[in-house]
Amino acid sequence: MNEYQSRQERRKINNKKKPSSKKRGKKGIIKKTFLTLVILFLVGIVAGGITAIAYINNAPELDPEKLTTPQSSVILDRKDEEVQTIEGTDARETAKIDEIPDIVKNAFVSVEDTRFYDHFGIDPRRIGGAVLANVTEGFGAEGASTITQQVIKNSLLTSEKSLERKVQEAYLSIKLEQEYTKDQILEMYLNKIYFGNGSWGIVDAAETYFGKDITEEDLTPGEAALLAGLPQRPTYYNPYEYPEEAENRRNTVLSLMEKQGVITAEEADKYQAEKVGDMIVKLSEDKESDNYKVFMDQVVKELRDHEDITEKDIYSGGLQIYTTLDTRAQDITTEVIANYPYSNENIRSGLVLMDTKTGSIRAIGETRKDESIITYATTGTSQPGSTAKPIIAYGPAIENMQWSTGRSIKDEPLEINGANIRNWDRNYRGQVSMRRAIEMSYNVPAVNTFLEVGEKPAKEFANKLGMGLEDKDMVPTAAIGTFQTTPLQMTGAYAAFGNGGTYNEPHTVRKVVFPDGSEINLEPEPVKAMNDYTAYMISDMLKTVVESGTGTDAKISGLPVAGKTGTTNHDADTIQSQGFPTSGIVKDAWFAGYTTEYSMAVWTGFNEPNNHYLDSSKGEDDTSKLLFKEIMSKVSEGVNTSDFKKPDSVVEVGVEKSTGLLPSDYTPKDQIVYELFVKGNTPGKTSDKYKQPDGVKGLSATYKADSNSIGLSWQPGEDKKFTYKVEMSINGGGYQSVTETGETSLSIENAEKGSEYNFRVTAVTEAGVSTKPAETSVKVPAEEEQKPEEPVEPEEPVDPEEPEQPSEGDEEGTTPPEEGNNQGGENGTGNGEGEEQPPADDQGGNSGETGTGQENGQGNGNNTGNGDANTGNNGGNSGEDTGGTGNSEEDTTTQPNLPPATTKPEQ
């Protein structure tokens, strides 16, 4: 027992000494984790050190020539041919550091590198301080790179944001500080950088902007601050084009100069109050002589928006810049705009010409007549008017709801938020097809289409085309272009319609190659923006606009062009305050159009639109269409431009204009139009709007024995102008066409004896619709054997003064069996067998004439009388009996041995 207890006690003691397995596990994990992190840190240091050493070993050498001479960047066109070179040192003067005024040196140090004279090439404090300075003092107040680093980057490296480049930049900056003095480094910097407007280095910049020789004349603090602010973004801060931005940048530099004690607060206030326009001199002509300046400005804009390329790289980085420029197209564009006969010197135009298939910009055109230049083609925004309709209304309707081009849309008075939506002609049509609405640019159908499509689908569709619209833009009147856009955006959007629905972002740069051989591909990826049926159906309707609608001024013979017009109006307050006419004026005029090869959007308006108007009576609102036509026709010369190809997803179907349904057999041809439908969405219902018209009434046929012909006659069934199609069948044979005539009677000559003729007459309307046919028939008597004629006594002459005595005729007629015993004239009698004719009141051929028979009383059975059927009174013969009294000399329409003609009732 004691032994057992002692064993138990020993176990308890041992258990107390040993930690639990759970606690041991936790401590073990922590220890392992710590050891792992230590190992990884050490490995990281070693690996980082190895990597850093590898980066440093790959760094270029400090080349004195490259350090002092900017490397020229080369611009190449779409064919990879050199267009121009951005010149380096050989195109400018340089200055020694002691020739540069202190105020200029201090201005640059204040804004670019406040501890330039203290650091050893890199500034650890500056890296962290730059973040804080940009937040508290505004963007651009301080950069992270020192002046030394900028010299290295601009001379030997690229602006690529990679670890390798940063390591090499830091290493070479330290090495540069070891081999050169601070003044030498600052001299390199000031003589090397680009200041915009073709100005290289501080000497050229002072001459360009102030007309001063910096080595002989002092610059004011304001002038020094303006120059110091330019190198960061020479194009954006260009005082000639963007005076407001340049002034803001200058004032930021002045504030930093005051902070650094370079100038006093009073001096800062004084020079901040000065207008930039009052500081600078007029730009010399040699600085404006660049034929491709408008295009190159867009090149620079695109490049500086790329995070791995700075504007300094562009002008002094030795880059090879491969652009999309078509020099021929640009020369044409520049010449056309420069020589266009504007009726008002204040009118401005801006346009972009691009490749429909790729989005590559071929040319940019602008009228640059202002000291403060607005880039109308690429950044100047205006409302696009009706050119927005395919993008905001009709395109989304086809894409999302598979509308046909013949879709009937309501065109009635419409009020939106208290404003009346009106068509340009102030008329409404009740219903109008989508094709007609876009052809004639009616506003009400476009807004109604937008309301049916909805804001969200319309916005999504437009933004796939690069429009960049926001929710605030998506009001119903957006369908008629109340948002802001540029020719650049409109060109890109319209090109997608011509490219089968694929959108390519408009661009001027294909790629950039750096001095070390590395390159950046800048061509955007194509985006499928819509279905091919939407693109084709919009293109087909826009062809109608150019062929017969509002865009006929842009029509080019032999070239398949699709396009849309657009205009905007001044508001009522502007019209009243400016005293503008209340009609016949517009604020902006647009034309956006394309072929399968080129796309172009043209804007025409004013720099100060509220002070001017385009006068429609002078054709000023047609300027955009005419510029489009001239440029497009010239750039398309020698180009094999195909028409837009209909995809398999689209079918063409004939429908009624007014209903959009399938036409019936009786729909007039002029009411049938051929419209496009998305396959599988064609109408399945036939219209019952039109019924078969009545065309022919009272059709009758009569045989004429004397001429052996058949006479047809009829009357129009309706008060319409018909063409009559006459068909004939003989003895039950097939119907054969006789003629088509506009008359209501016809004679059939040389009738066949003993044959039965059937006739069918169909009226055809001017629209090509056939009416119900009317039918009738007639029997032609068989030819009888002729009896020998009995001798006839010669007729005695009749004394003209004595009345001729009637004679009696008793010859038996040869007519069918009906008995005729009608009385003849006053003294004569008829006793032959004759055929009683249906009309009982036909008048005799020679009513009241004497001598109705020959004296001998012999009747001529081959002649018929045509007197009153009952009495024959005054008739040529007694009654209508064949072979009646006398030898009548008159024929009637009733032939011997022929039953009466019968007419079938209309079907």
Short mmCIF file of C-alpha atoms in Angstrom, two decimals, residues 504-676:
data_model
loop_
_atom_site.label_atom_id
_atom_site.label_comp_id
_atom_site.label_asym_id
_atom_site.label_seq_id
_atom_site.Cartn_x
_atom_site.Cartn_y
_atom_site.Cartn_z
CA ASN A 504 -10.95 50.52 -81.12
CA GLU A 505 -9.91 53.37 -78.89
CA PRO A 506 -8.63 56.23 -81.08
CA HIS A 507 -4.86 56.52 -80.73
CA THR A 508 -1.85 58.21 -82.33
CA VAL A 509 0.97 56.04 -80.95
CA ARG A 510 1.65 52.42 -81.79
CA LYS A 511 4.75 51.80 -79.68
CA VAL A 512 7.74 53.46 -78.06
CA VAL A 513 11.28 52.08 -78.21
CA PHE A 514 13.82 53.23 -75.62
CA PRO A 515 17.56 53.68 -76.23
CA ASP A 516 18.29 50.41 -74.46
CA GLY A 517 16.09 48.53 -76.93
CA SER A 518 13.15 47.96 -74.59
CA GLU A 519 9.76 48.95 -75.91
CA ILE A 520 6.19 49.61 -74.84
CA ASN A 521 3.28 48.59 -77.04
CA LEU A 522 0.60 51.27 -76.86
CA GLU A 523 -1.98 49.96 -79.32
CA PRO A 524 -5.30 49.40 -77.51
CA GLU A 525 -7.00 46.04 -77.57
CA PRO A 526 -10.17 45.83 -79.72
CA VAL A 527 -13.42 45.58 -77.77
CA LYS A 528 -16.65 43.99 -79.01
CA ALA A 529 -19.07 46.83 -78.36
CA MET A 530 -22.21 45.51 -80.08
CA ASN A 531 -23.57 42.73 -82.25
CA ASP A 532 -22.83 42.80 -85.95
CA TYR A 533 -26.52 43.20 -86.74
CA THR A 534 -26.67 46.46 -84.77
CA ALA A 535 -23.62 47.84 -86.53
CA TYR A 536 -24.88 46.95 -90.00
CA MET A 537 -28.44 48.16 -89.50
CA ILE A 538 -27.25 51.51 -88.12
CA SER A 539 -24.81 51.83 -91.03
CA ASP A 540 -27.53 51.06 -93.55
CA MET A 541 -29.82 53.73 -92.10
CA LEU A 542 -26.99 56.26 -91.96
CA LYS A 543 -26.35 55.60 -95.65
CA THR A 544 -29.94 56.70 -96.21
CA VAL A 545 -29.19 59.93 -94.31
CA VAL A 546 -26.42 60.73 -96.80
CA GLU A 547 -28.29 59.51 -99.87
CA SER A 548 -31.60 61.26 -99.34
CA GLY A 549 -31.80 62.80 -95.87
CA THR A 550 -30.25 65.67 -93.96
CA GLY A 551 -26.70 64.68 -94.94
CA THR A 552 -26.83 64.95 -98.72
CA ASP A 553 -24.21 67.72 -98.69
CA ALA A 554 -21.72 65.06 -97.58
CA LYS A 555 -22.59 62.64 -100.38
CA ILE A 556 -19.60 61.50 -102.44
CA SER A 557 -20.20 59.96 -105.85
CA GLY A 558 -19.07 56.35 -106.04
CA LEU A 559 -18.22 56.11 -102.35
CA PRO A 560 -20.48 54.27 -99.86
CA VAL A 561 -20.74 56.77 -97.00
CA ALA A 562 -22.77 56.52 -93.79
CA GLY A 563 -23.18 59.57 -91.60
CA LYS A 564 -25.30 61.76 -89.38
CA THR A 565 -25.81 65.49 -89.02
CA GLY A 566 -26.20 67.36 -85.77
CA THR A 567 -26.84 70.92 -84.67
CA THR A 568 -27.34 72.64 -81.33
CA ASN A 569 -29.19 75.82 -80.46
CA HIS A 570 -28.60 78.73 -78.13
CA ASP A 571 -30.86 78.92 -75.11
CA ALA A 572 -33.64 81.48 -75.02
CA ASP A 573 -31.82 83.75 -72.55
CA THR A 574 -28.72 83.98 -74.77
CA ILE A 575 -30.81 84.72 -77.85
CA GLN A 576 -32.64 87.48 -76.02
CA SER A 577 -29.61 89.02 -74.32
CA GLN A 578 -27.48 88.94 -77.47
CA GLY A 579 -30.26 90.07 -79.77
CA PHE A 580 -29.83 87.02 -82.01
CA PRO A 581 -32.46 86.13 -84.63
CA THR A 582 -35.06 83.73 -83.31
CA SER A 583 -34.76 81.37 -86.28
CA GLY A 584 -32.25 80.30 -88.91
CA ILE A 585 -29.28 80.15 -86.54
CA VAL A 586 -27.39 77.36 -84.77
CA LYS A 587 -24.72 77.24 -82.09
CA ASP A 588 -22.75 74.17 -83.19
CA ALA A 589 -22.84 72.12 -86.38
CA TRP A 590 -21.62 68.52 -86.57
CA PHE A 591 -21.19 65.78 -89.11
CA ALA A 592 -19.97 62.33 -88.12
CA GLY A 593 -19.55 59.78 -90.87
CA TYR A 594 -17.52 56.87 -92.14
CA THR A 595 -16.71 54.44 -94.88
CA THR A 596 -15.29 50.97 -94.42
CA GLU A 597 -11.82 52.57 -94.57
CA TYR A 598 -12.00 55.95 -92.82
CA SER A 599 -14.08 57.57 -90.10
CA MET A 600 -14.34 61.27 -89.35
CA ALA A 601 -16.25 63.58 -87.02
CA VAL A 602 -16.26 67.31 -87.76
CA TRP A 603 -17.35 70.10 -85.42
CA THR A 604 -17.89 73.70 -86.45
CA GLY A 605 -18.65 76.54 -84.07
CA PHE A 606 -17.01 79.36 -82.17
CA ASN A 607 -14.37 79.87 -79.51
CA GLU A 608 -16.92 81.99 -77.66
CA PRO A 609 -20.18 80.34 -78.75
CA ASN A 610 -22.52 82.56 -76.76
CA ASN A 611 -21.28 85.63 -78.60
CA HIS A 612 -21.80 84.25 -82.10
CA TYR A 613 -24.06 82.08 -84.20
CA LEU A 614 -23.85 80.08 -87.42
CA ASP A 615 -26.12 81.67 -90.00
CA SER A 616 -28.16 79.06 -91.88
CA SER A 617 -29.04 81.54 -94.62
CA LYS A 618 -25.33 81.70 -95.49
CA GLY A 619 -24.90 77.95 -95.32
CA GLU A 620 -22.59 78.22 -92.30
CA ASP A 621 -24.33 75.28 -90.64
CA ASP A 622 -23.32 73.12 -93.64
CA THR A 623 -19.59 73.70 -93.07
CA SER A 624 -19.00 70.43 -91.21
CA LYS A 625 -20.65 68.40 -93.98
CA LEU A 626 -18.67 70.16 -96.70
CA LEU A 627 -15.35 69.76 -94.85
CA PHE A 628 -16.12 66.06 -94.40
CA LYS A 629 -16.95 65.64 -98.08
CA GLU A 630 -13.81 67.35 -99.35
CA ILE A 631 -11.37 65.65 -97.01
CA MET A 632 -12.98 62.20 -97.21
CA SER A 633 -13.14 62.28 -101.01
CA LYS A 634 -9.47 63.26 -101.29
CA VAL A 635 -8.06 60.77 -98.79
CA SER A 636 -10.16 58.02 -100.41
CA GLU A 637 -8.70 58.57 -103.86
CA GLY A 638 -6.91 55.44 -104.99
CA VAL A 639 -8.29 53.46 -102.04
CA ASN A 640 -10.45 50.43 -102.81
CA THR A 641 -13.37 51.21 -100.53
CA SER A 642 -15.90 48.39 -100.28
CA ASP A 643 -19.51 48.73 -99.20
CA PHE A 644 -20.73 47.59 -95.80
CA LYS A 645 -21.26 43.82 -95.85
CA LYS A 646 -24.56 42.50 -94.56
CA PRO A 647 -23.94 39.78 -91.92
CA ASP A 648 -25.89 36.53 -91.78
CA SER A 649 -27.67 37.81 -88.68
CA VAL A 650 -29.61 40.36 -90.78
CA VAL A 651 -32.42 39.70 -93.26
CA GLU A 652 -34.25 42.10 -95.57
CA VAL A 653 -38.04 41.88 -95.70
CA GLY A 654 -40.72 43.90 -97.50
CA VAL A 655 -43.22 45.46 -95.08
CA GLU A 656 -45.98 48.03 -95.18
CA LYS A 657 -44.79 51.54 -94.45
CA SER A 658 -47.56 52.46 -92.07
CA THR A 659 -47.99 49.20 -90.16
CA GLY A 660 -44.61 47.50 -90.30
CA LEU A 661 -46.45 44.24 -91.02
CA LEU A 662 -46.10 41.94 -93.96
CA PRO A 663 -47.94 43.34 -96.99
CA SER A 664 -51.08 41.63 -98.27
CA ASP A 665 -51.68 40.86 -101.92
CA TYR A 666 -53.54 44.14 -102.12
CA THR A 667 -51.02 46.42 -100.44
CA PRO A 668 -50.07 49.10 -102.99
CA LYS A 669 -46.49 48.79 -104.14
CA ASP A 670 -45.75 52.37 -103.14
CA GLN A 671 -46.70 51.41 -99.59
CA ILE A 672 -44.17 48.58 -99.43
CA VAL A 673 -40.64 49.25 -98.18
CA TYR A 674 -37.80 46.83 -97.67
CA GLU A 675 -36.39 47.00 -94.17
CA LEU A 676 -33.74 45.13 -92.20
#
